[in-house]
Amino acid sequence: MVTAVVGANWGDEGKGKITDMLAKEADIIIRFQGGANAGHTIVNNYGKFALHTLPSGVFYEHTTSIIGNGVALDIPKLFEEIKSITERNVPTPKILVSNRAQIVMPYHVLFDRYEEERLGKNSFGSTKSGIAPFYSDKYAKIGFQVSELFDEETLAEKVRRICETKNIMLKHMYQKPPIEEKELLQTLHEYRDMVAPYVCDVSLYLDRALKEGKNILLEGQLGTLKDPDHGIYPMVTSSSTLAAYGAIGAGIPPYEIKKIITVCKAYSSAVGAGAFVSEIFGEEADELRRRGGDGGEFGATTGRPRRVGWFDCVASRYGCRLQGTTDVAFTVLDVLGYLEEIPVCTGYEIDGEVTTEFPVTASLNKAKPVIEKLPGWNCEIRGIRSYEELPENCRKYIEFIEERIGYPITMISNGPGREDIIYRKR
Ligand code: GDP
């Protein structure tokens, strides 16, 4: 059985925590898209970790962690990350890397940086991990698959060809030093030796695992609103963040995904530029940012302060719909305990009309939030383990949002730890 854990919003919804928690019952956890550009923060019995490339199931001895073909694989970063967890007493995880995953090249990182510099104030707010240049090359059919590292003759020829193209761009577009062909080939040999023990025909492996009835988790990065097709284009990421893409980015049949857990945060946060209708500013924002997440809303990869805002019913309903949600995991609810009243964005006003349907970017940029206020519960809810024990206003907040988004909230996360979860039968 395959379960996808994906985000409804702009990312940072707490997917890492939910995946880490569900991985207890899973055999295999797969990353199917994205790269080392975003992070998942996980708090468990080994401590607090920020993962960027590894799936959030690496903390159990019984799990196999897979980097699927849809991922932008930064090989040195993967190995640094493995080292950073084993150094802290986490048992060496069992890792497999798809032979069809493509490699983030050193020049992808450079092009990402140069392009953001060139764009100046119009930049995308990229994390400069090379993700956009990586996916551009993948679809321009000039990327490098892991499997290509093992065919020396073709590899050397391709490196020569790619250097030629890239160097024209470096010289004329960015006035930067060229890539040395020999050096790049040498780097790729190092990558090959690092990754060799882990390379696997992942779709075949998963086909067998499915036949054996294994429990498989697909772990998404970022959320619906960053999807290149259905998100706030162009301020999106470069690979699909939707559960549907899990089938492609892992190499399994789409009908095998039986459960889609969409993680939805009890308020909003976003990194990078782009429309964010329910965003708040000033004192009010500083306070939410400071109290948010687990020790403040600052990016797990970049340390950048996240933009914050109130819960957005319009964006979240859309976010859940596009994921094909079967269950909503409602997270970081404990953070809102300081508020007497909780504002919620229930509609968008666009050109004088109120809508509850999420629009395309041009209209979104004109949208103003319609805010309703709900009474707060004004107390600490961490440590509570059953739905009935939650304060009445807290239950009302959950039920109000459930009604507005139209998908069942079956899990409520009231703290960063594995055990901070309330299951709710629907
Ligand atoms: P992801 O990218 O979706 O995995 O999300 P991140 O890990 O970037 O951000 C979520 C942050 O919220 C992390 O710091 C988590 O430790 C924290 N977190 C997750 N769930 C909860 C929760 O229910 N309550 C609190 N207070 N923090 C949480």
Coordinates of N, CA and C in Angstrom, one line a residue, residues 69-281:
N69 N 13.7 8.8 -9.0 CA 14.2 9.4 -10.3 C 13.7 10.8 -10.5
G70 N 12.7 11.2 -9.8 CA 12.2 12.6 -9.9 C 13.0 13.7 -9.1
V71 N 13.9 13.2 -8.3 CA 14.7 14.1 -7.4 C 15.8 14.7 -8.2
A72 N 16.2 16.0 -7.8 CA 17.4 16.6 -8.2 C 18.5 16.2 -7.2
L73 N 19.3 15.3 -7.6 CA 20.2 14.7 -6.7 C 21.6 15.4 -6.6
D74 N 21.8 16.0 -5.5 CA 23.1 16.6 -5.2 C 24.0 15.6 -4.5
I75 N 24.9 14.9 -5.2 CA 25.5 13.8 -4.6 C 26.4 14.2 -3.3
P76 N 27.3 15.2 -3.4 CA 28.0 15.5 -2.2 C 27.1 15.9 -1.0
K77 N 26.0 16.6 -1.3 CA 25.1 17.0 -0.2 C 24.4 15.7 0.4
L78 N 24.1 14.8 -0.4 CA 23.5 13.5 0.1 C 24.4 12.9 1.1
F79 N 25.7 12.8 0.7 CA 26.7 12.1 1.6 C 27.0 12.9 2.8
E80 N 27.1 14.2 2.7 CA 27.3 15.1 3.9 C 26.1 14.9 4.9
E81 N 24.9 14.7 4.3 CA 23.7 14.6 5.2 C 23.7 13.3 5.9
I82 N 24.1 12.2 5.2 CA 24.2 10.9 5.8 C 25.2 11.0 7.0
K83 N 26.3 11.6 6.7 CA 27.4 11.8 7.7 C 26.8 12.5 8.9
S84 N 26.1 13.6 8.6 CA 25.7 14.5 9.7 C 24.7 13.8 10.6
I85 N 24.0 12.8 10.1 CA 23.1 12.1 11.1 C 23.8 10.9 11.8
T86 N 24.7 10.2 11.0 CA 25.3 9.1 11.7 C 26.3 9.5 12.8
E87 N 26.9 10.8 12.5 CA 27.7 11.4 13.6 C 27.0 11.6 14.9
R88 N 25.7 11.7 14.8 CA 24.8 11.9 16.0 C 24.1 10.7 16.4
N89 N 24.8 9.5 16.1 CA 24.3 8.2 16.6 C 23.1 7.6 16.0
V90 N 22.6 8.2 14.9 CA 21.6 7.6 14.1 C 22.2 6.4 13.4
P91 N 21.6 5.2 13.5 CA 22.2 4.0 12.8 C 22.3 4.3 11.3
T92 N 23.4 3.8 10.6 CA 23.6 4.1 9.2 C 22.3 3.7 8.4
P93 N 21.6 4.6 7.7 CA 20.4 4.2 7.1 C 20.6 3.4 5.8
K94 N 19.6 2.6 5.5 CA 19.7 1.8 4.3 C 19.1 2.7 3.1
I95 N 20.0 3.0 2.2 CA 19.7 4.0 1.1 C 19.8 3.4 -0.2
L96 N 18.8 3.7 -1.1 CA 18.9 3.3 -2.5 C 18.7 4.6 -3.3
V97 N 19.5 4.7 -4.4 CA 19.4 5.8 -5.3 C 19.0 5.3 -6.7
S98 N 17.9 5.9 -7.2 CA 17.5 5.5 -8.6 C 18.5 5.7 -9.6
N99 N 18.7 4.7 -10.5 CA 19.7 4.8 -11.6 C 19.2 5.8 -12.6
R100 N 17.9 6.2 -12.5 CA 17.4 7.2 -13.4 C 17.3 8.6 -12.8
A101 N 17.7 8.8 -11.5 CA 17.8 10.1 -10.9 C 18.8 10.9 -11.7
Q102 N 18.6 12.2 -11.8 CA 19.6 13.1 -12.5 C 20.3 13.8 -11.4
I103 N 21.5 14.2 -11.9 CA 22.5 14.8 -10.9 C 22.6 16.3 -11.0
V104 N 22.5 17.0 -9.8 CA 22.8 18.4 -9.8 C 24.3 18.6 -10.0
M105 N 24.6 19.3 -11.0 CA 26.0 19.5 -11.4 C 26.5 20.8 -10.7
P106 N 27.9 20.9 -10.5 CA 28.4 22.1 -9.8 C 28.0 23.3 -10.6
Y107 N 27.9 23.2 -11.9 CA 27.5 24.4 -12.7 C 26.1 24.8 -12.6
H108 N 25.2 23.9 -12.2 CA 23.8 24.3 -11.9 C 23.7 25.2 -10.8
V109 N 24.5 25.0 -9.8 CA 24.5 25.9 -8.6 C 25.1 27.2 -9.0
L110 N 26.1 27.3 -9.8 CA 26.7 28.5 -10.3 C 25.7 29.3 -11.1
F111 N 25.0 28.6 -12.1 CA 24.0 29.3 -12.9 C 22.9 29.9 -12.1
D112 N 22.5 29.1 -11.1 CA 21.4 29.6 -10.2 C 21.8 30.9 -9.6
R113 N 23.0 30.9 -9.0 CA 23.5 32.1 -8.4 C 23.7 33.3 -9.4
Y114 N 24.3 33.0 -10.5 CA 24.5 34.1 -11.5 C 23.2 34.7 -12.0
E115 N 22.2 33.8 -12.2 CA 21.0 34.3 -12.8 C 20.2 35.2 -11.7
E116 N 20.3 34.7 -10.5 CA 19.6 35.5 -9.4 C 20.3 36.9 -9.3
E117 N 21.6 36.9 -9.4 CA 22.4 38.1 -9.3 C 22.0 39.0 -10.5
R118 N 21.9 38.4 -11.7 CA 21.6 39.2 -12.9 C 20.2 39.8 -12.7
L119 N 19.2 39.0 -12.2 CA 17.9 39.5 -12.1 C 17.7 40.6 -11.0
G120 N 18.6 40.6 -10.1 CA 18.6 41.7 -9.0 C 17.3 41.7 -8.2
K121 N 16.6 42.8 -8.3 CA 15.4 42.9 -7.4 C 14.2 42.1 -8.0
N122 N 14.4 41.6 -9.2 CA 13.4 40.8 -9.8 C 13.6 39.3 -9.6
S123 N 14.6 39.0 -8.8 CA 15.0 37.6 -8.6 C 13.8 36.8 -8.0
F124 N 13.9 35.5 -8.1 CA 12.9 34.6 -7.7 C 13.0 34.2 -6.2
G125 N 14.1 34.7 -5.5 CA 14.3 34.3 -4.1 C 14.7 32.9 -4.1
S126 N 15.5 32.4 -5.1 CA 15.9 31.0 -5.1 C 16.8 30.7 -4.0
T127 N 16.9 29.4 -3.6 CA 17.8 29.1 -2.5 C 19.2 28.8 -3.1
K128 N 19.3 29.0 -4.4 CA 20.6 28.9 -5.1 C 21.2 27.5 -4.9
S129 N 20.4 26.5 -4.9 CA 20.9 25.1 -4.8 C 21.0 24.5 -6.2
G130 N 20.7 25.3 -7.3 CA 20.8 24.8 -8.6 C 19.6 24.1 -9.2
I131 N 18.5 24.2 -8.5 CA 17.3 23.5 -8.8 C 16.7 23.9 -10.2
A132 N 16.5 25.2 -10.4 CA 15.9 25.6 -11.6 C 16.8 25.3 -12.8
P133 N 18.1 25.6 -12.8 CA 19.0 25.2 -13.9 C 19.0 23.6 -14.1
F134 N 18.9 22.9 -13.0 CA 18.9 21.5 -13.1 C 17.7 21.0 -13.9
Y135 N 16.5 21.4 -13.5 CA 15.3 20.9 -14.2 C 15.2 21.5 -15.6
S136 N 15.7 22.7 -15.8 CA 15.7 23.2 -17.2 C 16.6 22.2 -18.1
D137 N 17.7 21.8 -17.6 CA 18.6 20.9 -18.3 C 17.9 19.6 -18.5
K138 N 17.2 19.1 -17.5 CA 16.6 17.8 -17.6 C 15.6 17.8 -18.7
Y139 N 14.8 18.8 -18.8 CA 13.8 18.9 -19.9 C 14.4 19.3 -21.2
A140 N 15.5 20.0 -21.2 CA 16.2 20.3 -22.4 C 17.0 19.1 -22.9
K141 N 17.0 18.0 -22.1 CA 17.6 16.7 -22.4 C 19.1 16.8 -22.4
I142 N 19.7 17.7 -21.6 CA 21.1 17.8 -21.4 C 21.5 17.5 -20.0
G143 N 20.7 16.9 -19.2 CA 21.0 16.5 -17.9 C 21.8 15.2 -17.8
F144 N 22.3 14.8 -16.7 CA 23.1 13.6 -16.5 C 22.3 12.7 -15.6
Q145 N 22.0 11.5 -16.1 CA 21.4 10.5 -15.2 C 22.5 9.8 -14.4
V146 N 22.1 9.3 -13.2 CA 23.1 8.5 -12.4 C 23.7 7.4 -13.3
S147 N 22.9 6.7 -14.1 CA 23.3 5.6 -14.9 C 24.5 6.0 -15.8
E148 N 24.4 7.2 -16.3 CA 25.4 7.7 -17.2 C 26.8 7.8 -16.7
L149 N 26.9 7.8 -15.3 CA 28.2 7.9 -14.7 C 29.1 6.7 -15.0
F150 N 28.4 5.6 -15.3 CA 29.0 4.3 -15.4 C 29.4 3.9 -16.8
D151 N 29.3 4.8 -17.8 CA 29.6 4.6 -19.1 C 30.7 5.6 -19.5
E152 N 31.9 5.3 -19.3 CA 33.0 6.3 -19.4 C 33.1 7.0 -20.7
E153 N 33.0 6.2 -21.8 CA 33.2 6.8 -23.1 C 32.1 7.9 -23.4
T154 N 30.8 7.5 -23.2 CA 29.7 8.4 -23.5 C 29.8 9.6 -22.5
L155 N 30.2 9.3 -21.3 CA 30.3 10.4 -20.3 C 31.3 11.5 -20.7
A156 N 32.5 11.1 -21.1 CA 33.5 12.0 -21.5 C 33.1 12.8 -22.7
E157 N 32.4 12.2 -23.6 CA 31.9 12.9 -24.8 C 30.9 13.9 -24.4
K158 N 30.0 13.5 -23.5 CA 28.9 14.4 -23.1 C 29.4 15.6 -22.3
V159 N 30.4 15.3 -21.5 CA 31.0 16.4 -20.7 C 31.6 17.5 -21.7
R160 N 32.2 17.0 -22.7 CA 32.9 17.9 -23.7 C 31.8 18.8 -24.3
R161 N 30.7 18.1 -24.7 CA 29.6 18.8 -25.4 C 28.9 19.8 -24.5
I162 N 28.7 19.4 -23.3 CA 28.0 20.3 -22.3 C 28.9 21.5 -22.0
C163 N 30.2 21.3 -21.8 CA 31.1 22.4 -21.4 C 31.0 23.4 -22.5
E164 N 31.0 23.0 -23.8 CA 31.0 23.9 -24.9 C 29.8 24.9 -24.8
T165 N 28.6 24.3 -24.6 CA 27.4 25.1 -24.5 C 27.4 26.0 -23.3
K166 N 27.7 25.4 -22.1 CA 27.7 26.1 -20.9 C 28.7 27.3 -20.9
N167 N 29.8 27.0 -21.5 CA 30.9 28.1 -21.5 C 30.5 29.3 -22.4
I168 N 29.7 29.0 -23.4 CA 29.2 30.2 -24.2 C 28.3 31.1 -23.3
M169 N 27.5 30.4 -22.6 CA 26.6 31.1 -21.6 C 27.4 31.9 -20.6
L170 N 28.3 31.1 -20.0 CA 29.1 31.8 -18.9 C 29.8 33.0 -19.4
K171 N 30.4 32.9 -20.5 CA 31.2 34.0 -21.1 C 30.3 35.2 -21.5
H172 N 29.4 34.9 -22.3 CA 28.6 36.0 -22.9 C 27.4 36.5 -22.1
M173 N 26.9 35.6 -21.4 CA 25.7 36.0 -20.6 C 26.1 36.6 -19.2
Y174 N 27.0 35.9 -18.6 CA 27.3 36.3 -17.2 C 28.8 36.8 -17.0
Q175 N 29.6 36.8 -18.0 CA 31.0 37.2 -17.9 C 31.7 36.6 -16.7
K176 N 31.6 35.2 -16.7 CA 32.1 34.5 -15.6 C 33.1 33.5 -16.1
P177 N 34.0 32.9 -15.3 CA 35.0 32.0 -15.8 C 34.4 30.7 -16.3
P178 N 35.1 30.1 -17.3 CA 34.5 28.9 -17.9 C 34.7 27.6 -17.0
I179 N 33.9 26.6 -17.4 CA 34.0 25.3 -16.7 C 35.2 24.6 -17.4
E180 N 36.1 24.0 -16.5 CA 37.2 23.2 -17.1 C 36.7 21.8 -17.3
E181 N 36.8 21.3 -18.5 CA 36.3 20.0 -18.9 C 36.9 18.9 -18.1
K182 N 38.2 18.9 -17.9 CA 38.9 17.9 -17.2 C 38.4 17.8 -15.7
E183 N 38.3 19.0 -15.2 CA 37.9 19.1 -13.7 C 36.5 18.5 -13.5
L184 N 35.6 18.9 -14.5 CA 34.3 18.4 -14.4 C 34.2 16.9 -14.4
L185 N 35.0 16.3 -15.4 CA 35.0 14.9 -15.5 C 35.5 14.2 -14.3
Q186 N 36.5 14.8 -13.7 CA 37.1 14.3 -12.5 C 36.0 14.3 -11.3
T187 N 35.3 15.4 -11.3 CA 34.2 15.5 -10.3 C 33.2 14.4 -10.4
L188 N 32.9 14.2 -11.7 CA 31.9 13.1 -12.0 C 32.4 11.7 -11.6
H189 N 33.7 11.5 -11.8 CA 34.2 10.2 -11.3 C 34.1 10.1 -9.8
E190 N 34.3 11.2 -9.1 CA 34.2 11.2 -7.7 C 32.7 10.8 -7.3
Y191 N 31.8 11.5 -8.0 CA 30.4 11.3 -7.7 C 30.1 9.8 -8.0
R192 N 30.6 9.3 -9.1 CA 30.3 7.9 -9.4 C 30.7 6.9 -8.3
D193 N 32.0 7.2 -7.8 CA 32.5 6.3 -6.7 C 31.7 6.4 -5.4
M194 N 31.2 7.6 -5.2 CA 30.4 7.8 -4.0 C 29.0 7.1 -4.1
V195 N 28.4 7.2 -5.2 CA 27.0 6.8 -5.3 C 26.9 5.3 -5.7
A196 N 28.0 4.7 -6.3 CA 27.9 3.4 -6.8 C 27.3 2.3 -5.9
P197 N 27.6 2.3 -4.6 CA 27.1 1.2 -3.8 C 25.5 1.3 -3.6
Y198 N 25.0 2.4 -4.0 CA 23.5 2.6 -3.6 C 22.6 2.6 -4.9
V199 N 23.2 2.5 -6.0 CA 22.4 2.6 -7.3 C 21.5 1.4 -7.4
C200 N 20.3 1.7 -7.9 CA 19.3 0.7 -7.9 C 18.3 0.9 -9.0
D201 N 17.7 -0.1 -9.6 CA 16.6 0.0 -10.5 C 15.4 0.2 -9.6
V202 N 15.1 1.4 -9.3 CA 14.1 1.6 -8.2 C 12.7 1.2 -8.6
S203 N 12.3 1.4 -9.8 CA 10.9 1.1 -10.2 C 10.7 -0.5 -10.1
L204 N 11.7 -1.2 -10.5 CA 11.7 -2.7 -10.4 C 11.6 -3.1 -8.9
Y205 N 12.5 -2.4 -8.1 CA 12.5 -2.7 -6.7 C 11.1 -2.5 -6.1
L206 N 10.5 -1.4 -6.5 CA 9.2 -1.0 -5.9 C 8.1 -2.0 -6.4
D207 N 8.2 -2.4 -7.6 CA 7.2 -3.3 -8.2 C 7.2 -4.6 -7.3
R208 N 8.4 -5.1 -7.0 CA 8.5 -6.3 -6.1 C 8.0 -6.0 -4.7
A209 N 8.3 -4.8 -4.2 CA 7.9 -4.5 -2.9 C 6.4 -4.4 -2.8
L210 N 5.8 -3.9 -3.8 CA 4.3 -3.8 -3.9 C 3.7 -5.2 -3.9
K211 N 4.3 -6.1 -4.7 CA 3.7 -7.4 -4.8 C 3.9 -8.1 -3.4
E212 N 4.9 -7.8 -2.7 CA 5.1 -8.4 -1.3 C 4.2 -7.7 -0.3
G213 N 3.4 -6.7 -0.7 CA 2.5 -6.0 0.3 C 3.2 -5.1 1.2
K214 N 4.4 -4.5 0.8 CA 5.1 -3.6 1.7 C 4.4 -2.3 1.8
N215 N 4.7 -1.6 2.9 CA 4.1 -0.3 3.2 C 5.1 0.8 2.7
I216 N 4.6 1.6 1.8 CA 5.5 2.6 1.1 C 4.9 4.0 1.3
L217 N 5.9 4.9 1.7 CA 5.5 6.3 1.9 C 6.2 7.1 0.8
L218 N 5.4 8.0 0.2 CA 6.0 9.0 -0.8 C 6.1 10.3 0.0
E219 N 7.2 10.9 0.1 CA 7.4 12.2 0.8 C 7.6 13.3 -0.1
G220 N 6.6 14.2 -0.1 CA 6.7 15.4 -1.0 C 7.5 16.5 -0.4
Q221 N 8.0 17.4 -1.2 CA 8.7 18.6 -0.7 C 7.9 19.8 -1.2
L222 N 7.9 20.9 -0.4 CA 7.1 22.1 -0.6 C 5.6 21.7 -0.7
G223 N 4.8 22.5 -1.3 CA 3.3 22.2 -1.3 C 2.7 22.6 -2.6
T224 N 1.4 22.4 -2.7 CA 0.6 22.6 -3.9 C 0.9 24.0 -4.5
L225 N 1.0 25.1 -3.7 CA 1.1 26.4 -4.3 C 2.4 26.7 -4.9
K226 N 3.4 25.7 -4.7 CA 4.7 25.9 -5.4 C 4.8 24.9 -6.6
D227 N 3.7 24.3 -6.9 CA 3.7 23.4 -8.1 C 3.8 24.2 -9.4
P228 N 4.7 23.8 -10.3 CA 4.9 24.6 -11.5 C 3.6 24.7 -12.4
D229 N 2.7 23.7 -12.3 CA 1.5 23.9 -13.1 C 0.3 24.5 -12.3
H230 N 0.1 24.1 -11.1 CA -1.1 24.5 -10.4 C -0.8 25.5 -9.3
G231 N 0.5 25.9 -9.1 CA 0.8 26.9 -8.1 C 0.8 28.3 -8.6
I232 N 1.6 29.1 -7.8 CA 1.6 30.6 -8.1 C 2.6 30.9 -9.1
Y233 N 2.5 30.3 -10.3 CA 3.5 30.5 -11.3 C 3.7 32.0 -11.7
P234 N 4.9 32.5 -11.8 CA 6.2 31.8 -11.9 C 6.9 31.6 -10.6
M235 N 6.3 32.1 -9.5 CA 7.0 32.0 -8.2 C 6.8 30.6 -7.6
V236 N 7.2 29.6 -8.3 CA 7.0 28.2 -7.9 C 8.3 27.5 -7.9
T237 N 8.3 26.2 -7.6 CA 9.5 25.4 -7.7 C 9.5 24.8 -9.1
S238 N 10.6 24.0 -9.4 CA 10.7 23.5 -10.7 C 10.3 22.1 -11.0
S239 N 9.8 21.4 -9.9 CA 9.3 20.1 -10.1 C 7.9 20.0 -9.4
S240 N 7.1 19.1 -9.9 CA 5.7 19.0 -9.4 C 5.7 18.6 -7.9
T241 N 4.9 19.3 -7.1 CA 4.8 19.0 -5.7 C 3.6 18.2 -5.4
L242 N 2.9 17.7 -6.4 CA 1.7 17.0 -6.2 C 1.8 15.5 -6.0
A243 N 0.9 14.9 -5.2 CA 1.0 13.5 -5.0 C 1.0 12.7 -6.3
A244 N 0.2 13.2 -7.3 CA 0.1 12.5 -8.6 C 1.5 12.3 -9.2
Y245 N 2.4 13.3 -8.9 CA 3.7 13.2 -9.5 C 4.5 12.1 -8.8
G246 N 4.1 11.7 -7.6 CA 4.8 10.6 -6.8 C 4.9 9.4 -7.6
A247 N 3.8 9.1 -8.5 CA 3.9 7.9 -9.3 C 5.0 8.0 -10.3
I248 N 5.2 9.2 -10.9 CA 6.2 9.3 -11.9 C 7.6 9.4 -11.2
G249 N 7.7 10.2 -10.2 CA 9.0 10.5 -9.6 C 9.5 9.3 -8.8
A250 N 8.7 8.3 -8.6 CA 9.2 7.1 -7.9 C 9.2 5.9 -8.9
G251 N 8.3 6.0 -9.9 CA 8.2 4.9 -10.8 C 7.2 3.8 -10.4
I252 N 6.1 4.2 -10.0 CA 5.0 3.2 -9.6 C 3.7 3.5 -10.3
P253 N 2.8 2.6 -10.4 CA 1.5 2.9 -11.1 C 0.7 3.9 -10.2
P254 N 0.1 4.9 -10.9 CA -0.7 5.9 -10.1 C -1.8 5.3 -9.2
Y255 N -2.4 4.2 -9.7 CA -3.5 3.6 -8.9 C -3.0 3.0 -7.6
E256 N -1.7 2.8 -7.4 CA -1.2 2.2 -6.2 C -1.3 3.2 -5.0
I257 N -1.4 4.5 -5.3 CA -1.4 5.5 -4.2 C -2.8 5.5 -3.6
K258 N -3.0 4.9 -2.5 CA -4.3 4.7 -1.9 C -4.7 5.8 -0.9
K259 N -3.6 6.4 -0.3 CA -3.9 7.4 0.7 C -3.1 8.6 0.4
I260 N -3.7 9.8 0.5 CA -3.0 11.0 0.3 C -3.2 11.9 1.5
I261 N -2.2 11.9 2.3 CA -2.2 12.8 3.5 C -1.7 14.1 3.2
T262 N -2.6 15.1 3.2 CA -2.1 16.5 2.8 C -1.9 17.2 4.2
V263 N -0.7 17.7 4.3 CA -0.3 18.4 5.5 C -0.7 19.9 5.3
C264 N -1.4 20.4 6.3 CA -1.9 21.7 6.2 C -1.6 22.4 7.6
K265 N -1.0 23.6 7.5 CA -0.6 24.2 8.8 C -1.7 25.1 9.3
A266 N -1.8 25.2 10.6 CA -2.9 26.0 11.3 C -2.8 27.5 11.0
Y267 N -1.7 28.0 10.5 CA -1.6 29.3 10.0 C -0.7 29.2 8.8
S268 N -0.4 30.4 8.1 CA 0.3 30.3 6.9 C 1.8 30.7 7.1
S269 N 2.6 30.2 6.3 CA 4.0 30.7 6.2 C 4.5 30.4 4.8
A270 N 5.5 31.2 4.4 CA 6.1 31.0 3.0 C 7.5 31.5 3.0
V271 N 8.3 30.9 2.2 CA 9.6 31.5 2.0 C 9.7 31.9 0.5
G272 N 10.5 32.8 0.2 CA 10.6 33.3 -1.2 C 9.5 34.2 -1.6
A273 N 9.6 34.7 -2.8 CA 8.7 35.7 -3.3 C 7.4 35.1 -3.8
G274 N 6.4 35.9 -4.1 CA 5.1 35.4 -4.7 C 3.9 35.8 -3.9
A275 N 2.8 35.7 -4.5 CA 1.5 36.2 -3.9 C 1.3 35.4 -2.6
F276 N 0.8 36.1 -1.6 CA 0.5 35.5 -0.3 C -0.6 36.4 0.3
V277 N -1.8 36.0 0.0 CA -2.9 36.9 0.3 C -3.1 37.2 1.8
S278 N -3.0 36.2 2.6 CA -3.3 36.4 4.0 C -2.0 36.8 4.8
E279 N -1.0 37.3 4.1 CA 0.2 37.6 4.8 C 0.0 38.8 5.8
I280 N 0.7 38.7 6.9 CA 0.7 39.8 7.9 C 2.1 40.4 8.1
F281 N 2.1 41.6 8.6 CA 3.4 42.4 8.7 C 3.5 43.0 10.1

